[in-house]
XYZ file of C-alpha atoms in Angstrom:
631
model
C 19.171 -7.596 24.593
C 18.945 -3.797 23.798
C 17.548 -3.359 20.977
C 17.393 -0.380 19.264
C 15.737 0.982 16.199
C 16.709 3.674 13.443
C 13.848 5.596 12.545
C 15.269 7.989 9.888
C 13.982 8.350 5.604
C 16.282 8.579 2.630
C 16.272 8.513 -0.443
C 14.709 5.683 -2.191
C 17.867 3.491 -4.224
C 20.935 6.007 -2.881
C 23.469 3.497 -2.093
C 26.245 5.548 -1.957
C 24.702 7.645 0.532
C 22.940 6.155 2.877
C 25.051 3.099 3.559
C 27.846 5.810 4.818
C 24.322 7.261 7.546
C 23.830 3.976 8.455
C 26.882 3.032 9.654
C 27.555 6.535 11.518
C 24.083 5.472 12.994
C 25.368 2.271 14.096
C 28.161 3.648 15.957
C 25.536 6.279 17.513
C 23.636 3.083 18.793
C 27.131 0.478 20.302
C 27.728 3.152 21.761
C 24.633 2.873 23.441
C 25.265 -0.573 24.259
C 22.645 -1.253 21.288
C 23.181 -5.278 20.717
C 20.563 -5.616 17.438
C 19.836 -2.451 15.246
C 16.575 -2.361 13.229
C 16.410 -0.164 9.838
C 12.945 0.394 8.159
C 11.926 -1.696 4.466
C 12.192 1.368 2.257
C 15.842 2.600 3.540
C 17.679 1.536 1.079
C 15.287 -0.227 -1.995
C 12.107 2.082 -1.345
C 9.161 0.291 -0.762
C 9.061 -1.567 -4.325
C 12.909 -1.545 -5.597
C 13.092 -0.668 -9.613
C 10.409 -2.179 -11.492
C 11.793 -1.377 -14.678
C 12.559 -4.544 -16.500
C 16.138 -4.230 -17.750
C 17.287 -2.611 -14.296
C 16.299 -4.908 -12.037
C 18.522 -7.374 -12.134
C 21.589 -5.142 -12.098
C 20.399 -3.127 -9.213
C 19.634 -6.062 -7.163
C 23.216 -6.658 -7.724
C 24.177 -3.113 -6.856
C 21.676 -3.462 -3.634
C 23.826 -6.533 -2.332
C 27.305 -5.687 -2.788
C 26.050 -2.809 -1.302
C 24.702 -4.567 1.505
C 28.148 -6.688 1.639
C 30.520 -3.310 2.562
C 28.082 -1.975 4.649
C 28.327 -4.828 6.603
C 32.257 -4.642 7.611
C 31.533 -1.328 8.303
C 28.680 -1.165 11.258
C 29.805 -1.067 14.457
C 27.223 -3.428 15.613
C 24.884 -6.065 14.190
C 21.858 -4.485 12.171
C 19.093 -5.802 10.648
C 18.650 -4.078 6.809
C 15.426 -4.741 4.455
C 15.085 -4.228 1.216
C 13.424 -4.914 -2.292
C 13.955 -6.870 -5.240
C 11.965 -7.309 -8.245
C 13.202 -9.686 -10.400
C 10.838 -9.921 -13.312
C 7.463 -9.326 -11.897
C 7.745 -10.969 -8.088
C 8.871 -8.353 -6.016
C 10.391 -10.033 -2.721
C 11.077 -8.364 0.883
C 13.605 -9.766 2.663
C 15.866 -8.335 5.705
C 19.525 -9.038 5.860
C 21.235 -9.244 8.893
C 24.794 -7.558 8.775
C 27.588 -8.748 11.333
C 31.680 -8.722 11.557
C 31.190 -8.312 7.624
C 28.817 -11.066 6.878
C 25.181 -10.832 5.254
C 22.790 -13.407 6.249
C 19.286 -13.276 4.566
C 16.795 -13.342 6.928
C 13.274 -15.507 7.353
C 12.721 -16.349 3.222
C 13.125 -19.244 2.523
C 13.860 -18.268 -1.244
C 16.401 -16.400 0.005
C 17.925 -17.978 2.758
C 17.191 -21.759 1.504
C 19.735 -24.557 4.064
C 22.403 -21.157 4.053
C 22.818 -21.719 7.778
C 23.047 -18.287 9.364
C 25.419 -18.509 11.557
C 24.499 -16.557 14.114
C 25.271 -17.292 18.421
C 22.752 -20.157 18.932
C 22.365 -20.214 15.390
C 18.514 -20.438 14.100
C 15.265 -22.737 14.645
C 15.506 -25.718 11.647
C 11.889 -24.218 10.661
C 14.008 -20.915 9.573
C 14.289 -22.886 5.878
C 10.725 -23.443 5.609
C 7.980 -21.770 4.441
C 5.818 -22.973 7.598
C 5.497 -22.926 10.174
C 6.854 -18.998 10.020
C 10.740 -19.130 10.729
C 11.999 -18.503 14.113
C 15.671 -16.811 14.612
C 17.937 -16.948 18.198
C 20.316 -14.610 18.647
C 20.630 -13.362 22.041
C 19.479 -15.767 23.297
C 15.996 -14.315 22.198
C 13.281 -16.474 20.117
C 12.469 -13.978 17.290
C 9.743 -13.977 14.360
C 10.901 -11.398 11.538
C 7.428 -10.170 9.477
C 7.098 -8.147 6.785
C 3.658 -7.650 6.088
C 0.318 -7.602 7.902
C 0.103 -11.782 6.394
C 3.088 -12.721 8.388
C 1.709 -11.091 11.718
C -1.408 -13.406 11.350
C 1.393 -16.036 11.170
C 2.332 -16.120 14.063
C -0.321 -15.438 15.564
C -1.386 -18.693 14.264
C 1.432 -20.527 15.314
C 2.713 -21.552 18.621
C 6.043 -20.602 17.704
C 7.408 -19.718 21.424
C 8.662 -16.226 20.682
C 9.873 -13.929 22.808
C 9.283 -10.904 20.747
C 7.689 -10.832 17.268
C 9.956 -7.580 15.264
C 7.639 -5.994 12.045
C 9.499 -3.983 9.700
C 6.417 -2.290 8.474
C 6.207 -2.111 4.397
C 2.996 -0.179 5.014
C 2.857 3.835 3.907
C -0.036 5.873 5.694
C -3.556 5.253 4.480
C -6.565 6.951 6.512
C -8.372 3.833 6.481
C -5.886 1.475 7.809
C -5.824 2.295 11.483
C -2.548 0.078 11.690
C -0.339 1.617 9.347
C 0.962 5.046 11.433
C 1.914 2.455 13.752
C 2.496 3.906 17.844
C 1.125 6.983 17.133
C -2.787 5.283 16.958
C -0.936 2.162 18.502
C -4.802 1.906 20.597
C -6.514 1.542 17.225
C -4.092 -0.785 15.550
C -3.973 -4.008 14.991
C -0.832 -4.521 18.114
C -2.192 -4.643 21.081
C -4.256 -8.416 19.952
C -0.612 -9.754 17.921
C 1.084 -9.303 21.560
C -1.587 -10.628 23.113
C -1.896 -13.861 20.955
C 1.733 -14.827 20.277
C 2.948 -14.301 24.227
C 5.205 -11.892 23.181
C 6.828 -8.114 22.278
C 6.247 -6.736 19.626
C 9.172 -4.517 18.132
C 7.668 -2.685 15.497
C 9.598 -0.522 12.776
C 8.514 2.545 10.996
C 9.840 3.888 7.535
C 9.928 7.608 7.786
C 9.290 10.042 5.130
C 7.079 10.415 1.153
C 9.030 7.801 -1.168
C 6.835 8.663 -4.505
C 3.538 9.030 -3.690
C 3.912 6.348 -0.807
C 4.368 8.491 2.673
C 5.430 6.861 5.688
C 5.158 8.436 9.219
C 6.813 6.907 11.754
C 5.710 6.420 14.299
C 7.956 2.992 15.437
C 7.911 1.380 19.032
C 8.556 -1.789 21.221
C 5.385 -3.078 23.397
C 5.492 -5.640 25.618
C 2.659 -9.020 25.965
C 0.261 -7.275 27.878
C 0.476 -4.166 25.398
C 1.577 -1.698 26.873
C 4.339 1.337 25.817
C 7.844 0.769 26.326
C 9.243 3.035 24.085
C 7.904 5.220 21.078
C 9.271 7.521 18.625
C 7.408 10.285 17.766
C 5.394 10.068 13.936
C 7.125 12.734 10.979
C 10.618 12.793 12.806
C 14.041 11.532 13.141
C 15.354 8.770 15.755
C 17.491 6.280 17.666
C 14.924 4.647 19.447
C 16.458 2.044 22.052
C 14.768 0.123 24.591
C 15.793 -3.199 26.570
C 14.250 -6.909 26.272
C 14.481 -9.265 29.293
C 15.681 -12.516 29.297
C 13.721 -15.785 28.936
C 11.852 -15.847 31.941
C 13.032 -12.444 33.788
C 10.147 -10.585 34.713
C 9.253 -7.870 33.536
C 7.414 -5.309 35.876
C 7.222 -1.129 33.888
C 7.425 1.597 36.229
C 6.109 4.179 33.533
C 5.065 2.603 30.805
C 4.406 5.244 27.416
C 1.984 7.063 27.486
C 0.505 6.714 23.488
C -1.561 10.329 23.433
C -5.163 10.222 21.240
C -5.061 10.034 17.892
C -6.436 12.918 16.015
C -6.886 11.072 12.623
C -7.280 14.801 10.395
C -4.109 16.702 12.329
C -2.722 13.452 11.898
C -3.633 13.252 7.255
C -2.132 17.352 7.543
C 0.919 16.234 9.017
C 1.277 13.691 6.141
C 0.295 15.287 3.867
C 2.531 17.870 4.882
C 5.475 15.274 4.887
C 4.772 13.450 1.728
C 4.473 16.853 -0.202
C 7.599 18.153 0.542
C 9.724 14.758 0.581
C 7.935 14.823 -3.390
C 9.635 17.629 -4.204
C 13.050 17.959 -2.360
C 13.601 14.344 -3.871
C 12.801 15.872 -7.405
C 15.526 17.845 -6.843
C 12.954 20.872 -7.902
C 12.717 24.613 -5.628
C 9.087 24.985 -4.694
C 5.587 24.354 -6.342
C 3.162 26.636 -8.638
C -0.871 26.119 -8.287
C -3.849 27.900 -9.072
C -6.104 30.245 -6.266
C -9.198 30.765 -7.686
C -10.926 30.951 -4.566
C -12.099 27.105 -4.042
C -11.614 25.716 -1.524
C -9.359 23.260 -2.892
C -7.239 25.546 -4.455
C -7.229 28.028 -0.573
C -6.264 24.198 0.860
C -3.295 23.178 -1.048
C -1.475 26.807 -1.351
C -1.835 26.775 2.701
C -0.712 23.137 2.896
C 1.714 23.909 0.292
C 3.216 26.629 2.951
C 3.239 24.604 5.660
C 4.976 21.854 3.673
C 7.495 23.928 1.633
C 7.564 27.167 2.981
C 6.084 30.288 1.717
C 8.941 31.456 -0.526
C 8.890 28.165 -2.189
C 4.848 28.415 -2.894
C 3.612 30.654 -6.122
C -0.376 30.614 -6.288
C -1.103 31.966 -10.430
C -4.520 34.946 -9.615
C -6.882 34.159 -12.428
C -9.635 36.995 -13.922
C -12.709 35.070 -11.047
C -15.613 37.637 -12.553
C -16.185 38.413 -8.762
C -13.955 40.915 -6.641
C -14.945 39.783 -3.761
C -13.284 35.905 -4.762
C -10.591 38.458 -5.838
C -10.268 40.122 -2.372
C -10.366 36.709 -0.084
C -7.715 35.423 -2.474
C -5.432 37.693 -2.070
C -5.935 38.281 1.258
C -5.139 34.522 2.129
C -1.417 34.987 -0.102
C -1.058 37.064 1.634
C -1.647 35.601 5.141
C 0.631 33.456 4.019
C 3.362 35.059 2.640
C 2.992 32.978 -0.587
C 4.537 35.038 -3.842
C 1.468 36.002 -6.012
C 1.090 36.049 -9.714
C -1.574 37.886 -11.813
C -3.638 36.481 -14.880
C -5.077 39.376 -16.146
C -7.788 38.351 -18.337
C -7.913 35.026 -18.101
C -11.311 33.342 -17.116
C -11.929 31.591 -14.522
C -13.524 28.610 -12.816
C -16.742 28.469 -13.928
C -19.136 26.698 -15.573
C -20.643 28.611 -17.998
C -17.975 26.748 -20.264
C -14.452 23.825 -20.640
C -12.225 26.806 -22.290
C -12.312 28.599 -19.836
C -11.900 26.417 -16.681
C -8.661 24.777 -18.689
C -6.960 27.916 -19.388
C -5.567 28.811 -15.921
C -4.127 25.952 -16.424
C -1.736 25.893 -19.319
C -1.008 28.853 -18.060
C 0.808 27.305 -14.990
C 2.531 24.791 -17.089
C 3.987 27.232 -18.610
C 4.823 28.897 -15.622
C 6.442 25.945 -14.055
C 8.631 24.942 -16.737
C 9.469 28.301 -16.621
C 10.485 28.230 -12.974
C 11.860 24.473 -12.364
C 8.722 24.726 -10.215
C 6.109 21.488 -10.174
C 2.956 22.696 -10.766
C 0.002 21.318 -8.710
C -3.574 20.579 -8.365
C -6.334 21.101 -6.425
C -8.427 18.079 -7.079
C -9.638 15.762 -4.114
C -10.966 12.103 -4.500
C -14.436 12.842 -5.278
C -13.425 14.830 -8.505
C -11.229 12.578 -9.554
C -13.915 9.947 -9.255
C -16.823 11.212 -10.815
C -15.093 12.393 -13.477
C -12.312 15.803 -12.386
C -9.416 14.101 -14.501
C -9.125 15.679 -17.208
C -9.912 19.096 -15.857
C -6.777 20.294 -14.626
C -4.140 19.848 -17.619
C -0.672 20.544 -17.433
C -0.904 19.073 -13.252
C 2.054 17.255 -11.864
C 0.536 16.277 -9.061
C -2.857 16.406 -7.090
C -1.740 16.423 -3.663
C -5.506 16.022 -2.205
C -6.513 13.884 -5.047
C -6.448 10.339 -2.101
C -8.761 13.055 0.122
C -12.166 13.142 0.115
C -13.713 16.240 -0.684
C -16.035 15.667 2.769
C -12.444 15.777 4.628
C -10.730 18.611 2.801
C -13.857 20.001 4.495
C -12.253 19.071 7.684
C -8.632 19.859 6.989
C -9.413 22.898 6.188
C -11.952 23.335 9.536
C -8.641 22.478 11.630
C -6.449 24.393 9.863
C -8.352 27.361 10.608
C -8.650 26.279 14.064
C -4.189 26.152 14.340
C -4.570 29.327 12.547
C -7.015 31.531 11.108
C -6.003 32.165 7.306
C -8.645 31.181 5.174
C -11.806 33.324 4.821
C -15.349 31.698 4.523
C -15.386 27.480 4.003
C -18.782 26.450 2.712
C -18.228 24.875 -0.327
C -19.868 26.658 -3.315
C -21.794 25.193 -6.281
C -18.936 25.207 -8.209
C -17.113 22.811 -5.697
C -20.039 19.971 -5.589
C -19.882 16.660 -7.076
C -21.755 16.073 -9.765
C -24.252 13.116 -10.014
C -27.194 12.595 -13.046
C -30.733 12.892 -11.155
C -29.748 13.876 -8.075
C -29.325 18.007 -7.820
C -27.675 18.885 -4.067
C -29.195 21.006 -1.566
C -29.017 24.210 -0.834
C -27.446 25.877 3.147
C -24.028 24.309 4.400
C -24.117 22.860 6.551
C -26.723 20.335 4.068
C -24.691 20.928 1.156
C -21.839 19.407 3.597
C -23.912 16.388 4.912
C -24.838 15.667 1.111
C -20.895 15.486 -0.066
C -20.551 13.446 3.113
C -23.419 10.825 1.507
C -21.735 10.976 -1.901
C -18.033 10.118 -0.208
C -19.532 7.094 1.939
C -20.936 5.418 -1.284
C -17.699 5.860 -3.321
C -15.494 4.738 -0.255
C -17.122 1.903 0.040
C -16.984 1.253 -2.849
C -13.330 2.128 -3.504
C -11.162 0.960 -0.672
C -14.268 -1.392 0.894
C -14.579 -2.698 -2.988
C -18.360 -3.466 -1.947
C -20.442 -5.051 -4.525
C -23.397 -2.670 -6.112
C -26.432 -4.151 -4.044
C -24.414 -3.856 -0.630
C -23.822 -0.302 -1.225
C -26.494 0.862 0.476
C -27.134 -0.325 3.203
C -22.679 -0.100 4.405
C -23.314 3.790 3.708
C -25.800 4.026 4.997
C -28.074 5.649 2.013
C -31.355 5.033 -0.199
C -30.449 2.699 -2.327
C -31.061 5.466 -5.050
C -28.845 7.526 -4.212
C -26.199 4.942 -3.983
C -26.988 3.732 -7.414
C -26.868 7.668 -8.421
C -23.160 7.645 -7.296
C -21.918 4.339 -8.641
C -23.822 5.225 -12.166
C -21.437 8.684 -11.859
C -18.612 7.365 -10.843
C -18.627 4.241 -13.763
C -19.582 6.544 -16.671
C -16.796 9.149 -15.931
C -13.472 6.205 -16.660
C -12.497 7.546 -19.151
C -11.677 10.958 -17.234
C -9.234 9.117 -15.020
C -7.006 7.091 -17.575
C -5.217 9.980 -18.079
C -4.907 10.704 -13.940
C -1.570 12.583 -12.715
C -0.108 11.051 -9.220
C -1.693 11.912 -5.920
C -0.471 11.718 -2.820
C -1.824 8.542 -0.682
C -3.620 8.586 1.742
C -4.978 5.764 1.502
C -5.088 2.077 0.498
C -6.890 2.323 -2.606
C -6.186 5.718 -4.915
C -9.100 6.027 -7.308
C -6.218 5.300 -10.217
C -5.817 2.038 -9.254
C -9.788 0.766 -8.440
C -11.197 0.965 -12.304
C -11.321 -1.925 -14.419
C -8.893 -1.293 -17.431
C -10.620 0.461 -20.259
C -12.641 -1.048 -22.356
C -14.939 -2.786 -19.855
C -18.522 -2.931 -20.224
C -18.805 -5.835 -18.019
C -21.400 -4.376 -15.377
C -21.949 -5.932 -11.190
C -25.286 -8.159 -11.612
C -27.640 -6.397 -8.921
C -26.904 -8.945 -6.451
C -26.032 -11.622 -5.199
C -24.765 -15.193 -7.192
C -22.900 -18.584 -6.789
C -19.590 -18.694 -6.043
C -17.315 -19.756 -8.934
C -16.066 -22.595 -7.619
C -19.724 -23.701 -6.647
C -20.670 -23.252 -9.774
C -18.169 -25.097 -11.526
C -18.914 -28.215 -9.871
C -23.393 -27.870 -10.631
C -22.283 -27.144 -14.293
C -18.969 -28.999 -15.040
C -19.590 -32.264 -12.713
C -18.401 -35.527 -14.122
C -21.095 -37.306 -16.457
C -21.201 -40.390 -18.292
C -19.707 -40.051 -21.552
C -21.107 -41.982 -24.601
C -17.333 -43.260 -25.746
C -17.167 -45.150 -23.093
C -14.818 -42.482 -21.188
C -15.279 -39.884 -19.088
C -16.175 -35.793 -19.417
C -16.724 -32.966 -17.758
C -19.451 -31.406 -19.884
C -22.464 -30.556 -18.055
C -25.323 -32.824 -16.860
C -28.704 -31.838 -17.305
C -30.036 -30.247 -14.605
C -33.526 -29.630 -12.713
C -34.834 -26.284 -11.752
C -33.851 -26.828 -8.657
C -30.090 -27.601 -9.918
C -30.814 -31.472 -9.272
C -29.727 -34.175 -11.926
C -31.765 -34.461 -14.699
C -32.741 -37.077 -17.519
C -30.576 -40.047 -17.846
C -27.205 -39.154 -16.153
C -29.331 -38.579 -12.879
C -29.963 -42.877 -13.918
C -26.014 -43.058 -14.009
C -22.987 -42.817 -11.373
C -22.198 -39.566 -11.328
C -21.614 -40.359 -7.497
C -18.856 -42.349 -7.578
C -17.269 -40.422 -10.754
C -17.642 -37.028 -9.034
C -15.752 -38.956 -6.226
C -13.299 -40.822 -8.673
C -11.790 -37.724 -10.345
C -10.342 -36.076 -7.624
C -7.537 -38.877 -7.874
C -7.622 -39.316 -11.109
C -6.656 -35.625 -11.637
C -4.352 -35.309 -8.923
C -2.510 -38.502 -10.788
C -2.626 -36.483 -13.348
C -1.249 -33.836 -12.482
C 1.907 -35.671 -10.515
C 2.687 -37.544 -13.381
C 3.202 -33.887 -15.273
C 5.259 -32.557 -11.984
C 7.754 -35.171 -13.015
C 8.339 -33.365 -16.731
C 9.195 -29.568 -13.998
C 12.486 -28.238 -14.695
C 14.337 -29.704 -11.756
C 12.058 -33.104 -11.009
C 11.906 -36.122 -10.941
C 13.450 -35.847 -14.504
C 16.684 -34.611 -15.984
C 16.286 -33.623 -19.454
C 18.898 -35.684 -21.245
C 21.012 -34.196 -24.389
C 22.975 -35.518 -27.714
C 25.355 -36.659 -26.150
C 23.052 -38.613 -24.031
C 21.826 -42.135 -25.309
C 17.662 -42.161 -24.695
C 17.241 -45.159 -22.704
C 13.688 -45.707 -23.462
C 10.815 -44.788 -21.703
C 9.882 -42.863 -17.997
C 12.602 -44.974 -15.799
C 14.973 -43.705 -17.809
C 18.508 -44.286 -16.265
C 20.460 -43.426 -13.219
C 22.812 -40.161 -13.796
C 25.780 -38.515 -12.045
C 23.365 -36.898 -10.194
C 21.158 -38.966 -8.896
C 18.041 -37.950 -11.497
C 16.482 -39.865 -13.915
C 16.469 -39.248 -17.689
C 13.812 -38.110 -19.036
C 13.737 -39.513 -22.890
C 9.890 -39.205 -24.343
C 6.960 -39.508 -24.789
C 7.789 -35.412 -25.755
C 10.111 -33.674 -28.110
C 11.896 -30.790 -27.238
C 8.654 -28.717 -27.178
């Protein structure tokens, strides 16, 4: 099979423009002899579909009609995925478009018992939920994975596959080494997937910004031995074509693709540039406005915006900073970058001397951006947002650095300065350091950076890796008192994050997703606790009911958890063995009364047949006439 990957970006929900681009690309692929062309998951629907309840069904219908029209226009068989939301359920599905047919692949809720109608047909397992489906196309057996869990299923089941097609739903995340796909193929999971399945891995990555989420491309084709046959560059559109061998053919790669060494900091910079550029362009705005107050974060944001949008589309507002040296540094940076600098004489800066002086420049920013039709952006980072900075920049509508820790901000600034030295001093000032009650940051540039790195390590273990309080110190490599102080500062500032502006995604868990809902006063215990299941079994084990029946009330227990008192002398062990069976029987009985289950609901015109067994019906189901009311 000659397989193609169309690594391309799109505007989510553009069902008028994107299908035309798909058809044009299929013609290019057909000219190169492609047998099957694969498209990325966010292409038509974005990564989440539409979440507005009133729009869900109309969008799903429009999407299916667009796929039907597109199936008559494509020049070669194409697999086009999409995400559709119906109610509280969002479902990713892939559709095969070929010769006027639209065939759902891989998801039983859609495909059911529908024949795929493709050469060779589908294996019998394709319409069941487990084991994972296998599609037979052009004589090859293909697995279709739309998540890491799907890949795990193929790893765990022997399905005799030729290739696993992975349509990645995951945006870039610094803490997910597999999310950059081929750019970090040496650090990701895919070589292990190829070895576990004994099959080729074909990974298709999305490209571009979709709201706050950023997809970086990096599509690739890998042999079962983990060698790269083809690799698409990150951050670029490309039609990638690779030959998959027929079953039984020996594969000898004369020149496998050598992956480049993955530079995490450089990749993050490029991902943020791509995300900011697409966020602004897809909103149809001409550029951004920002406050340039001399802090490292504001200088980095100005540089990032210039790289992403071009300096002519960046407007930096310079407040009166109360220090000639800082103002000169800001003017020099604006001149080096070539961005528009707007000075705000008489406005106080960002010092710690009072709240109002720190907020005034951002009020001016909101007014300036509104007048010019610009996007007001802020420079708060993930460390600042986690420790109480969520309300310190009102009027801002996007934080491009809001999912990047302060220690990474320093690393990004050093990297960008190495590319072209636009920054002056890179050291963190006292006003930029996070506030942790009871813990004073040290003096000295290097000591401060090390201290910030330790704060970030605690926050990362809590937010990204969801460590419990008693695990934080060991996981982050810090003292327990330090970890507790950082955690206390994080938990005490939850209210400031309730009104947080969107942040460009750079991790699997942005700070706004990590906190419990307000007001939520429970705090985790200091140490390990018994699992809920084991605790429930211990507390609610059956015992004799004094009325002669059964009850789930807790049996008396001794300090070590053993039965005590009269219950210890009864038949607890026998009852414990009977309870699951009795419970299963009750649940089985209740399932008979579910919609489309064993019993049908009789209407007013149907006489009651009196009892559970009911009478026969034309559709083979039994009537349900009681003992329950319509309710």
